[in-house]
Short mmCIF file of C-alpha atoms (C1' of nucleotides) in Angstrom, two decimals:
data_model
loop_
_atom_site.label_atom_id
_atom_site.label_comp_id
_atom_site.label_asym_id
_atom_site.label_seq_id
_atom_site.Cartn_x
_atom_site.Cartn_y
_atom_site.Cartn_z
CA MET A 1 -18.49 -2.19 13.28
CA ALA A 2 -18.64 -4.05 10.02
CA ILE A 3 -15.01 -4.09 9.25
CA ALA A 4 -13.16 -1.45 11.12
CA ASP A 5 -13.84 1.55 13.20
CA ASN A 6 -11.59 3.64 11.17
CA LYS A 7 -13.04 5.21 8.09
CA PHE A 8 -9.86 4.92 6.03
CA PHE A 9 -9.60 1.22 6.66
CA GLU A 10 -13.32 0.74 6.03
CA ASP A 11 -13.08 2.61 2.69
CA VAL A 12 -10.02 0.72 1.64
CA TYR A 13 -11.65 -2.64 2.29
CA GLN A 14 -14.62 -1.40 0.31
CA VAL A 15 -12.62 -0.57 -2.78
CA VAL A 16 -10.54 -3.76 -2.49
CA LYS A 17 -13.58 -5.87 -2.48
CA LEU A 18 -14.75 -4.18 -5.66
CA ILE A 19 -11.69 -5.13 -7.65
CA PRO A 20 -12.90 -7.44 -10.40
CA LYS A 21 -11.33 -10.96 -10.57
CA GLY A 22 -8.37 -11.14 -12.82
CA ARG A 23 -7.64 -7.44 -12.45
CA VAL A 24 -5.21 -5.65 -10.01
CA THR A 25 -4.75 -2.17 -8.67
CA SER A 26 -2.16 -0.24 -6.74
CA TYR A 27 -1.97 1.19 -3.21
CA GLY A 28 -1.63 4.60 -4.67
CA ALA A 29 -4.65 4.30 -6.93
CA ILE A 30 -6.81 3.43 -3.93
CA ALA A 31 -5.31 6.28 -1.85
CA ASN A 32 -5.98 8.62 -4.75
CA TYR A 33 -9.53 7.42 -5.12
CA LEU A 34 -10.09 8.03 -1.40
CA GLY A 35 -8.84 11.48 -1.82
CA VAL A 36 -5.78 10.86 0.38
CA ARG A 37 -2.66 12.27 -1.20
CA SER A 38 0.40 10.16 -0.77
CA GLY A 39 -1.67 8.08 1.53
CA ALA A 40 -0.62 4.83 -0.14
CA ARG A 41 1.13 3.76 2.97
CA LEU A 42 -2.11 3.83 4.93
CA VAL A 43 -3.69 1.63 2.32
CA GLY A 44 -0.93 -0.82 2.82
CA TYR A 45 -1.31 -0.49 6.54
CA ALA A 46 -4.97 -1.19 6.28
CA LEU A 47 -4.43 -4.15 4.12
CA ASN A 48 -1.94 -5.50 6.72
CA ALA A 49 -4.78 -5.61 9.16
CA SER A 50 -7.16 -7.07 6.55
CA PHE A 51 -5.85 -10.60 6.91
CA LYS A 52 -8.05 -10.81 10.01
CA TYR A 53 -11.14 -10.32 7.85
CA ASP A 54 -12.55 -12.42 5.12
CA ASN A 55 -13.59 -11.68 1.60
CA ILE A 56 -10.86 -9.11 1.13
CA PRO A 57 -8.84 -9.97 -1.96
CA ALA A 58 -5.62 -8.23 -0.80
CA GLN A 59 -3.71 -10.23 -3.45
CA ARG A 60 -5.13 -7.87 -6.04
CA VAL A 61 -3.39 -4.86 -4.60
CA VAL A 62 0.24 -4.42 -5.59
CA ASN A 63 2.57 -1.45 -5.65
CA ARG A 64 2.80 0.89 -8.65
CA ASN A 65 5.40 -1.27 -10.30
CA GLY A 66 3.19 -4.29 -10.26
CA LEU A 67 5.49 -5.80 -7.61
CA LEU A 68 3.91 -8.17 -5.00
CA THR A 69 5.27 -6.21 -2.09
CA GLY A 70 2.85 -7.73 0.33
CA LYS A 71 3.58 -11.35 -0.44
CA HIS A 72 5.58 -11.72 2.72
CA HIS A 73 2.52 -10.84 4.79
CA PHE A 74 0.38 -13.69 3.64
CA ARG A 75 0.22 -16.97 5.54
CA GLU A 76 2.47 -18.35 2.93
CA PRO A 77 4.72 -16.05 0.87
CA GLN A 78 3.61 -17.95 -2.27
CA GLN A 79 0.01 -17.47 -1.45
CA MET A 80 -0.41 -14.09 -2.98
CA GLU A 81 1.16 -15.14 -6.31
CA ASN A 82 -0.78 -18.36 -6.22
CA LEU A 83 -4.13 -16.63 -5.82
CA LEU A 84 -3.42 -14.25 -8.61
CA ILE A 85 -2.44 -17.02 -11.04
CA LEU A 86 -5.61 -18.83 -10.07
CA GLU A 87 -7.57 -15.77 -11.04
CA GLY A 88 -5.86 -15.65 -14.44
CA VAL A 89 -3.22 -13.09 -13.59
CA THR A 90 0.23 -13.98 -14.82
CA VAL A 91 2.89 -13.46 -12.23
CA GLU A 92 6.56 -13.75 -12.97
CA ASN A 93 9.38 -13.19 -10.52
CA ASP A 94 6.96 -11.48 -8.06
CA ILE A 95 6.00 -9.07 -10.87
CA VAL A 96 2.43 -8.80 -12.45
CA VAL A 97 2.97 -9.47 -16.11
CA ASP A 98 1.15 -6.96 -18.36
CA PHE A 99 0.40 -4.97 -15.23
CA GLU A 100 -0.63 -1.79 -17.11
CA ASN A 101 -3.14 -3.72 -19.16
CA ILE A 102 -5.06 -5.44 -16.35
CA PHE A 103 -4.62 -2.41 -14.03
CA TRP A 104 -7.88 -1.38 -12.49
CA ASP A 105 -8.19 2.17 -11.56
CA PRO A 106 -11.05 2.85 -9.05
CA SER A 107 -11.01 6.54 -10.02
CA LYS A 108 -11.75 5.67 -13.58
CA GLU A 109 -13.57 2.42 -13.74
CA LEU A 110 -15.43 2.92 -10.55
CA LEU A 111 -17.98 5.65 -10.13
"C1'" DA B 1 1.93 11.66 25.84
"C1'" DC B 2 6.18 10.97 22.85
"C1'" DC B 3 8.75 8.33 19.44
"C1'" DC B 4 9.10 4.88 15.85
"C1'" DT B 5 7.57 2.31 12.18
"C1'" DG B 6 5.01 0.83 8.16
"C1'" DA B 7 1.86 -4.19 2.13
"C1'" DC B 8 3.83 3.44 -0.80
"C1'" DG B 9 4.57 7.20 -4.14
"C1'" DC B 10 6.69 11.28 -5.95
"C1'" DG B 11 9.70 15.11 -6.28
"C1'" DT B 12 14.84 16.18 -6.09
"C1'" DC B 13 19.61 15.78 -6.31
"C1'" DG C 1 18.75 6.90 -14.01
"C1'" DG C 2 19.74 5.21 -9.33
"C1'" DA C 3 19.76 7.01 -4.46
"C1'" DC C 4 17.75 9.85 -1.05
"C1'" DG C 5 14.11 12.40 1.50
"C1'" DC C 6 9.70 13.84 2.74
"C1'" DG C 7 4.67 13.26 3.42
"C1'" DC C 8 0.68 10.82 4.55
"C1'" DC C 9 -1.99 8.83 9.25
"C1'" DA C 10 -2.83 5.19 12.48
"C1'" DG C 11 -1.21 1.90 15.99
"C1'" DG C 12 2.05 -0.10 19.07
"C1'" DG C 13 5.76 0.29 22.62
#
DNA sequence: ACCCTGACGCGTC
DNA sequence: GGACGCGCCAGGG
């Protein structure tokens, strides 16, 4: 078991790892890419367990509004925003600035 | 084995 | 245009 027994979780981690630095995506986009309709919750659920594993840039996954919904699940609430800023992503008031522009859609940009 | 809940998203009202 | 409800599926109590 490389990452997780469950295929959903495994695929989610795969996609998240592929998110380029400085870009972000949404739970729904990943769910859509995996072919799970309205499975965005599962993506979030998978990411919740991802903190146990390394090399998973969970900070690059936000909700469809660009809101850092998962910030409270990091070791430090400020961690998520911090990491994003370090990667060149501007975050203001827990919202990714210019979200639509740096949005990375796996269905489109990944093949 | 049943019930509840959850880092979400979309259709309705 | 804000509030509400349902679906999606896995895991924990």
